[in-house]
Structure formats: C-alpha cells, structure tokens
C-alpha cells in the first residue's frame, strides 16, 4: 500500500473509530508506531480535526466537525452533483445555507478548468427557478435539528386566522413550490397537522421524547417518515372529486402537483380531474378553482359545489352589491 493510499484508508478508519491510539492503528495497518504518528501529523497539518490526550487512558480523538476522506468522481458525476445543488439555489432558506455555498466553491475550485467551464455552461442554460415567495423561515435550521433529533417543540404559530401556542412532534420537513412545510402531530388537536415553517414565529421550548405517549403507541398513528406521511396523504379519500375542464383548465391544472395526479386528458380536447382528496384539502381546491371561471366545472362532491357557490356569492357581495 502506497503512502497516499494509506492516508486515505487512515482517514476512513479514523472517521469510523472516533477514538483510538497510535498503537491500535499501527497494528491494524501493519506499520510501525512511528510511521502512524507521522501520518497523523500530516493529517493534522492538512486540517483533519484531531486532538490527543496523554496518560494511561489517553489517545487520539476526532472532533465533532470531521473532515471526510477524498472521494473520486467521474466528469458526469461531478456535473450531476453541481446540478443537484443548483436545484436549491432559489430557495430563500435552507437548513445548511452557508455550508451549501462553501461546498460549491470548494467543489468547483478543485475541478479542472475544462470541467469548470462545462459546469458554468450548464449553470447559464439550465435553472431550477422558484419564484421568490417573500416568506422568510428563520427557524428552519433550528426546526431541522428538532426533526433530526426526534424531539417535541412548543411553538408560537401564526395561521391565517389567529396566532396560537402549540406543542408539536414533527414527522419531518418537505419543500414544495418555494415553501417549507412541517407535518407534525399536534397535541392540542390530537391529530397530524401541516405547519408552514415561515409561519412559525418562535420556538418556545424543546423537549426530548422520553416515554411512549398514546400517539406513539398506535392510538393516534404517526408515520415513521415524511415519505410515508406524503404517501398516506395521497391515499386519503374523504371526498371523491370530479371536475370537468376545458383545454385552458387542463393546462392550468397540469402545473399543480396535487390535482395533476388525478388529471385525465381527453383526445378530443379538455379533460377531467377524477380523484380522492382529504377533508382538509377541500377548501384549498375551492380557492384554487375560483379563478378558473368557466374553464372548470365541479360535478362532485356536493360539498365542493356549495363551497364554490358560497365563495362566488361572497365576491358578488363584495364587488357588485349596491350601497
């Protein structure tokens, strides 16, 4: 094994062990203790976060901010990584915003000039653009840690109608259309609710989940992952909706991820939305369809038709009522 190969293997081993002695490493790599000590000094000079303790119980330890070993990439793999990071560029808030910026700089600077030029061309030609929502999510990084550490949090939340304090157990986080969402079990409502992160005004208290509560025992089943939650949401069937669409209505619905899942386009023109939705979604569908005018006709359920009529009447009263 060459010295360069040994240093890379040493970094991988150290990251796995976190605590070790020079003697242990010397035995594992079949080299002298003096050789290992020189290798460790080289890693320290290169910025690897090691510190040592003397004494019978001493040894080497790796600091929390570890430096990962080198990884080789093909040209197309390098472009793919940069392309993936570019997809996050237009989000106003990210859990690792500064780290995302620094990693792209490091990554780009270590590439050969021709690949740098190729990546710049991609950057100029292809963009995952997301309109600026003008909604800041200053608590996103803190909420990210709460989610990862599986904690409960008491938050001050501002909804469309009021501002309240709630204790929630987050399931996870997901981003959609430039906004961050946190599905969580709400102990007040005793059910899962979706909270917009930009509407969280304050994290008042963070608690570790120590004992098994009823909502973790199956009385109020909580999905094990955010992916499971999203799949369950798609499968919910409180209402069966049928909406007839003109060609214009079809084009508008194609860009909406929720309704596009139930969209059927007719060869002769127009289309139909035929799908199941949850009770909480009904109000949103009514609001979404209102600007469609005659390009969308709700056939069922009756509840959605009534909500549309009520909203149209309220608009009529607002704009057309004689004073």
CSV table of C-alpha atoms in Angstrom, one decimal:
chain,number,residue,atom,x,y,z
A,1,UNK,CA,0.0,0.0,0.0
A,2,UNK,CA,1.4,3.4,-1.0
A,3,UNK,CA,1.6,6.3,1.4
A,4,UNK,CA,-1.2,8.2,-0.3
A,5,UNK,CA,-3.5,5.1,-0.2
A,6,UNK,CA,-2.6,4.6,3.5
A,7,UNK,CA,-3.5,8.2,4.3
A,8,UNK,CA,-6.9,7.8,2.6
A,9,UNK,CA,-7.6,4.5,4.4
A,10,UNK,CA,-6.4,6.1,7.6
A,11,UNK,CA,-9.0,8.9,7.3
A,12,UNK,CA,-11.7,6.4,6.6
A,13,UNK,CA,-10.7,4.3,9.7
A,14,UNK,CA,-10.4,7.3,12.0
A,15,UNK,CA,-13.8,8.6,11.0
A,16,UNK,CA,-15.3,5.2,11.9
A,17,UNK,CA,-13.5,4.9,15.2
A,18,UNK,CA,-13.6,8.5,16.5
A,19,UNK,CA,-11.4,7.3,19.5
A,20,UNK,CA,-8.1,5.4,19.1
A,21,UNK,CA,-4.5,5.1,19.9
A,22,UNK,CA,-1.4,5.2,17.7
A,23,UNK,CA,-0.6,1.6,18.7
A,24,UNK,CA,-4.0,0.3,17.6
A,25,UNK,CA,-3.6,1.9,14.2
A,26,UNK,CA,0.0,0.7,13.8
A,27,UNK,CA,-1.2,-2.9,14.4
A,28,UNK,CA,-4.2,-2.6,12.1
A,29,UNK,CA,-2.1,-1.1,9.2
A,30,UNK,CA,0.9,-3.4,9.8
A,31,UNK,CA,3.3,-0.5,10.1
A,32,UNK,CA,5.5,0.9,12.9
A,33,UNK,CA,4.0,3.3,15.6
A,34,UNK,CA,6.5,6.0,14.4
A,35,UNK,CA,5.0,5.7,10.9
A,36,UNK,CA,1.5,6.1,12.2
A,37,UNK,CA,2.5,9.1,14.3
A,38,UNK,CA,4.0,10.8,11.2
A,39,UNK,CA,0.8,10.0,9.2
A,40,UNK,CA,-1.4,11.5,11.9
A,41,UNK,CA,0.8,14.7,11.9
A,42,UNK,CA,0.3,15.0,8.2
A,43,UNK,CA,-3.4,14.7,8.6
A,44,UNK,CA,-3.4,17.3,11.3
A,45,UNK,CA,-1.4,19.7,9.1
A,46,UNK,CA,-4.0,19.1,6.3
A,47,UNK,CA,-6.7,20.2,8.6
A,48,UNK,CA,-8.1,16.9,9.9
A,49,UNK,CA,-9.6,17.7,13.4
A,50,UNK,CA,-7.7,15.6,15.8
A,51,UNK,CA,-6.7,16.1,19.4
A,52,UNK,CA,-4.7,14.0,21.7
A,53,UNK,CA,-4.7,13.2,25.4
A,54,UNK,CA,-1.6,11.9,27.3
A,55,UNK,CA,-1.6,9.4,30.1
A,56,UNK,CA,-2.6,5.7,30.5
A,57,UNK,CA,-6.2,6.3,29.3
A,58,UNK,CA,-5.1,8.8,26.6
A,59,UNK,CA,-5.2,8.6,22.9
A,60,UNK,CA,-6.5,10.4,19.9
A,61,UNK,CA,-10.0,11.7,19.4
A,62,UNK,CA,-11.8,13.2,16.4
A,63,UNK,CA,-13.6,16.5,16.9
A,64,UNK,CA,-17.3,16.8,16.1
A,65,UNK,CA,-16.6,18.6,12.8
A,66,UNK,CA,-15.0,15.7,11.0
A,67,UNK,CA,-13.2,16.0,7.6
A,68,UNK,CA,-14.3,13.3,5.3
A,69,UNK,CA,-11.9,11.3,3.2
A,70,UNK,CA,-11.4,12.1,-0.5
A,71,UNK,CA,-13.8,10.7,-3.0
A,72,UNK,CA,-13.2,10.4,-6.7
A,73,UNK,CA,-15.8,11.4,-9.2
A,74,UNK,CA,-16.2,11.0,-13.0
A,75,UNK,CA,-16.8,14.1,-15.0
A,76,UNK,CA,-20.5,13.3,-15.4
A,77,UNK,CA,-20.8,12.6,-11.7
A,78,UNK,CA,-19.2,16.0,-10.9
A,79,UNK,CA,-21.7,17.7,-13.1
A,80,UNK,CA,-24.6,15.8,-11.6
A,81,UNK,CA,-23.6,16.9,-8.0
A,82,UNK,CA,-23.3,20.5,-9.1
A,83,UNK,CA,-26.6,20.3,-10.9
A,84,UNK,CA,-28.3,18.8,-7.8
A,85,UNK,CA,-27.0,21.7,-5.6
A,86,UNK,CA,-28.2,24.2,-8.2
A,87,UNK,CA,-31.8,23.0,-7.6
A,88,UNK,CA,-31.6,24.5,-4.1
A,89,UNK,CA,-30.2,27.9,-5.2
A,90,UNK,CA,-33.5,29.8,-5.4
A,91,UNK,CA,-34.9,28.6,-2.0
A,92,UNK,CA,-34.9,31.6,0.3
A,93,UNK,CA,-34.0,29.5,3.3
A,94,UNK,CA,-32.1,26.2,3.6
A,95,UNK,CA,-31.1,24.2,6.7
A,96,UNK,CA,-27.4,24.3,5.6
A,97,UNK,CA,-27.4,27.6,3.6
A,98,UNK,CA,-23.8,28.7,4.3
A,99,UNK,CA,-22.5,25.1,4.0
A,100,UNK,CA,-24.2,24.8,0.6
A,101,UNK,CA,-22.4,27.9,-0.6
A,102,UNK,CA,-19.0,26.8,0.7
A,103,UNK,CA,-19.2,23.3,-0.6
A,104,UNK,CA,-20.0,24.5,-4.1
A,105,UNK,CA,-17.0,26.9,-4.0
A,106,UNK,CA,-14.7,24.1,-2.8
A,107,UNK,CA,-16.1,21.6,-5.3
A,108,UNK,CA,-15.8,24.0,-8.3
A,109,UNK,CA,-12.3,25.2,-7.4
A,110,UNK,CA,-10.8,21.7,-7.3
A,111,UNK,CA,-12.1,20.7,-10.8
A,112,UNK,CA,-10.0,21.0,-14.0
A,113,UNK,CA,-10.7,24.3,-16.0
A,114,UNK,CA,-12.5,22.5,-18.8
A,115,UNK,CA,-15.0,20.9,-16.5
A,116,UNK,CA,-15.4,24.2,-14.6
A,117,UNK,CA,-16.3,25.8,-18.0
A,118,UNK,CA,-18.7,23.0,-18.8
A,119,UNK,CA,-20.5,23.4,-15.5
A,120,UNK,CA,-20.7,27.1,-16.0
A,121,UNK,CA,-22.4,26.5,-19.3
A,122,UNK,CA,-24.9,24.3,-17.6
A,123,UNK,CA,-25.5,27.0,-15.0
A,124,UNK,CA,-26.1,29.5,-17.7
A,125,UNK,CA,-28.5,27.3,-19.6
A,126,UNK,CA,-30.5,25.3,-17.0
A,127,UNK,CA,-32.1,26.7,-13.8
A,128,UNK,CA,-34.5,25.2,-11.3
A,129,UNK,CA,-36.2,28.6,-10.8
A,130,UNK,CA,-38.6,29.1,-8.0
A,131,UNK,CA,-40.4,32.5,-7.7
A,132,UNK,CA,-39.5,34.5,-4.6
A,133,UNK,CA,-42.2,33.9,-2.0
A,134,UNK,CA,-41.1,36.9,0.2
A,135,UNK,CA,-41.5,34.5,3.1
A,136,UNK,CA,-38.6,34.1,5.5
A,137,UNK,CA,-38.1,30.9,7.5
A,138,UNK,CA,-35.6,32.0,10.2
A,139,UNK,CA,-36.4,29.0,12.4
A,140,UNK,CA,-35.7,26.4,9.6
A,141,UNK,CA,-32.3,25.4,10.9
A,142,UNK,CA,-33.5,25.0,14.5
A,143,UNK,CA,-36.5,23.0,13.3
A,144,UNK,CA,-34.3,20.8,11.3
A,145,UNK,CA,-32.3,19.8,14.4
A,146,UNK,CA,-35.6,19.2,16.3
A,147,UNK,CA,-36.8,16.9,13.5
A,148,UNK,CA,-33.4,15.0,13.2
A,149,UNK,CA,-33.2,14.6,17.0
A,150,UNK,CA,-36.8,13.4,17.2
A,151,UNK,CA,-37.9,16.0,19.8
A,152,UNK,CA,-41.1,17.7,20.6
A,153,UNK,CA,-41.3,21.5,20.4
A,154,UNK,CA,-43.7,24.2,21.8
A,155,UNK,CA,-44.0,26.8,19.1
A,156,UNK,CA,-45.8,30.1,18.6
A,157,UNK,CA,-47.6,29.7,15.2
A,158,UNK,CA,-49.4,32.3,13.1
A,159,UNK,CA,-52.1,30.8,11.0
A,160,UNK,CA,-54.4,32.6,8.6
A,161,UNK,CA,-56.9,33.2,11.3
A,162,UNK,CA,-55.0,33.5,14.6
A,163,UNK,CA,-51.7,33.2,16.5
A,164,UNK,CA,-51.5,30.3,19.0
A,165,UNK,CA,-49.1,28.3,21.0
A,166,UNK,CA,-48.9,24.6,20.1
A,167,UNK,CA,-46.8,21.7,21.2
A,168,UNK,CA,-45.9,19.5,18.2
A,169,UNK,CA,-44.0,16.4,17.4
A,170,UNK,CA,-42.5,16.8,13.9
A,171,UNK,CA,-42.7,14.0,11.4
A,172,UNK,CA,-40.2,15.6,9.0
A,173,UNK,CA,-39.8,18.5,6.6
A,174,UNK,CA,-40.5,18.9,2.9
A,175,UNK,CA,-40.2,21.7,0.4
A,176,UNK,CA,-42.8,22.5,-2.3
A,177,UNK,CA,-43.1,25.5,-4.6
A,178,UNK,CA,-40.5,27.5,-2.7
A,179,UNK,CA,-42.0,27.0,0.8
A,180,UNK,CA,-41.1,24.7,3.6
A,181,UNK,CA,-43.7,22.5,5.4
A,182,UNK,CA,-43.5,20.5,8.6
A,183,UNK,CA,-46.2,17.8,9.1
A,184,UNK,CA,-46.4,17.2,12.8
A,185,UNK,CA,-48.6,15.6,15.5
A,186,UNK,CA,-50.3,18.4,17.3
A,187,UNK,CA,-51.0,17.6,21.0
A,188,UNK,CA,-53.8,20.1,21.2
A,189,UNK,CA,-55.8,18.9,18.1
A,190,UNK,CA,-54.7,15.3,18.8
A,191,UNK,CA,-54.1,14.8,15.1
A,192,UNK,CA,-51.5,15.4,12.4
A,193,UNK,CA,-51.4,18.9,11.0
A,194,UNK,CA,-49.2,20.6,8.4
A,195,UNK,CA,-47.4,23.7,9.6
A,196,UNK,CA,-45.7,26.2,7.3
A,197,UNK,CA,-42.2,26.9,8.6
A,198,UNK,CA,-42.4,30.6,7.6
A,199,UNK,CA,-45.4,31.0,9.9
A,200,UNK,CA,-43.6,29.7,12.9
A,201,UNK,CA,-42.8,32.8,14.9
A,202,UNK,CA,-40.9,31.4,17.9
A,203,UNK,CA,-39.7,28.0,19.3
A,204,UNK,CA,-40.6,28.4,23.0
A,205,UNK,CA,-39.4,25.1,24.3
A,206,UNK,CA,-37.7,21.9,23.0
A,207,UNK,CA,-38.3,18.6,24.8
A,208,UNK,CA,-36.8,15.1,24.4
A,209,UNK,CA,-39.4,12.4,23.8
A,210,UNK,CA,-38.6,10.0,26.6
A,211,UNK,CA,-41.7,8.0,27.4
A,212,UNK,CA,-44.1,6.4,25.0
A,213,UNK,CA,-47.2,8.5,24.6
A,214,UNK,CA,-50.6,7.4,23.2
A,215,UNK,CA,-49.8,8.9,19.9
A,216,UNK,CA,-46.7,6.8,19.6
A,217,UNK,CA,-48.4,3.6,20.7
A,218,UNK,CA,-50.9,3.5,17.8
A,219,UNK,CA,-53.9,5.3,19.3
A,220,UNK,CA,-53.1,8.2,17.0
A,221,UNK,CA,-50.8,6.6,14.4
A,222,UNK,CA,-47.9,8.8,13.4
A,223,UNK,CA,-46.0,7.9,10.2
A,224,UNK,CA,-42.4,6.8,10.7
A,225,UNK,CA,-41.1,9.1,7.9
A,226,UNK,CA,-42.1,12.1,6.0
A,227,UNK,CA,-42.2,10.0,2.8
A,228,UNK,CA,-44.7,7.7,4.5
A,229,UNK,CA,-46.8,10.7,5.5
A,230,UNK,CA,-46.8,12.1,2.0
A,231,UNK,CA,-47.8,8.7,0.5
A,232,UNK,CA,-50.7,8.4,3.1
A,233,UNK,CA,-51.8,11.9,2.2
A,234,UNK,CA,-52.2,11.0,-1.4
A,235,UNK,CA,-54.2,7.9,-0.4
A,236,UNK,CA,-56.7,9.7,1.8
A,237,UNK,CA,-60.2,9.5,0.5
A,238,UNK,CA,-62.6,11.8,2.5
A,239,UNK,CA,-64.0,13.2,-0.8
A,240,UNK,CA,-64.2,12.0,-4.4
A,241,UNK,CA,-64.0,15.0,-6.7
A,242,UNK,CA,-64.9,15.2,-10.3
A,243,UNK,CA,-64.1,18.4,-12.2
A,244,UNK,CA,-64.6,18.9,-16.0
A,245,UNK,CA,-62.0,21.1,-17.6
A,246,UNK,CA,-61.6,23.0,-20.9
A,247,UNK,CA,-58.3,23.0,-22.7
A,248,UNK,CA,-57.3,26.1,-20.8
A,249,UNK,CA,-58.3,24.4,-17.5
A,250,UNK,CA,-56.2,21.4,-18.3
A,251,UNK,CA,-53.1,23.5,-19.0
A,252,UNK,CA,-53.5,25.3,-15.6
A,253,UNK,CA,-54.0,22.0,-13.7
A,254,UNK,CA,-51.0,20.3,-15.3
A,255,UNK,CA,-48.7,22.6,-13.3
A,256,UNK,CA,-50.4,21.9,-9.9
A,257,UNK,CA,-48.8,18.8,-8.3
A,258,UNK,CA,-51.9,17.8,-6.2
A,259,UNK,CA,-54.5,18.0,-8.9
A,260,UNK,CA,-52.2,16.7,-11.7
A,261,UNK,CA,-52.2,13.3,-10.1
A,262,UNK,CA,-55.9,12.9,-10.9
A,263,UNK,CA,-55.9,14.6,-14.3
A,264,UNK,CA,-57.2,12.8,-17.4
A,265,UNK,CA,-56.8,14.5,-20.7
A,266,UNK,CA,-59.2,13.7,-23.5
A,267,UNK,CA,-58.0,13.1,-27.1
A,268,UNK,CA,-60.9,15.2,-28.3
A,269,UNK,CA,-60.0,18.2,-26.1
A,270,UNK,CA,-60.4,19.2,-22.5
A,271,UNK,CA,-60.1,16.8,-19.6
A,272,UNK,CA,-61.3,15.6,-16.2
A,273,UNK,CA,-60.0,15.6,-12.6
A,274,UNK,CA,-61.2,12.4,-11.0
A,275,UNK,CA,-59.5,11.6,-7.7
A,276,UNK,CA,-59.8,11.3,-3.9
A,277,UNK,CA,-58.8,14.2,-1.6
A,278,UNK,CA,-58.7,14.7,2.1
A,279,UNK,CA,-61.2,16.8,4.0
A,280,UNK,CA,-58.6,19.4,4.8
A,281,UNK,CA,-57.9,19.9,1.1
A,282,UNK,CA,-61.5,20.7,0.1
A,283,UNK,CA,-61.2,24.4,1.0
A,284,UNK,CA,-57.9,24.7,-0.9
A,285,UNK,CA,-59.4,23.1,-4.0
A,286,UNK,CA,-62.3,25.6,-3.9
A,287,UNK,CA,-59.9,28.6,-3.7
A,288,UNK,CA,-57.7,27.2,-6.4
A,289,UNK,CA,-60.6,26.6,-8.9
A,290,UNK,CA,-62.2,30.0,-8.3
A,291,UNK,CA,-60.0,31.9,-10.8
A,292,UNK,CA,-60.7,29.3,-13.5
A,293,UNK,CA,-64.1,30.7,-14.2
A,294,UNK,CA,-66.0,28.7,-16.8
A,295,UNK,CA,-62.8,26.7,-17.6
A,296,UNK,CA,-63.6,24.3,-14.7
A,297,UNK,CA,-67.0,22.8,-13.8
A,298,UNK,CA,-67.3,20.9,-10.5
A,299,UNK,CA,-69.5,17.8,-10.8
A,300,UNK,CA,-69.0,16.4,-7.4
A,301,UNK,CA,-69.0,16.3,-4.4
A,302,UNK,CA,-71.9,18.5,-3.3
A,303,UNK,CA,-69.7,20.0,-0.6
A,304,UNK,CA,-67.3,21.4,-3.1
A,305,UNK,CA,-70.1,22.8,-5.2
A,306,UNK,CA,-71.5,24.5,-2.2
A,307,UNK,CA,-68.2,26.0,-1.2
A,308,UNK,CA,-67.8,27.3,-4.8
A,309,UNK,CA,-71.2,28.9,-4.7
A,310,UNK,CA,-70.5,30.5,-1.3
A,311,UNK,CA,-67.3,32.0,-2.5
A,312,UNK,CA,-68.8,33.3,-5.7
A,313,UNK,CA,-71.7,34.9,-3.6
A,314,UNK,CA,-69.2,36.5,-1.3
A,315,UNK,CA,-67.3,38.0,-4.2
A,316,UNK,CA,-70.6,39.3,-5.7
A,317,UNK,CA,-71.5,40.9,-2.4
A,318,UNK,CA,-68.1,42.4,-2.1
A,319,UNK,CA,-67.9,43.9,-5.6
A,320,UNK,CA,-71.5,44.1,-7.0
A,321,UNK,CA,-73.7,44.9,-4.0
A,322,UNK,CA,-75.4,48.3,-4.3
A,323,UNK,CA,-74.6,50.6,-1.4
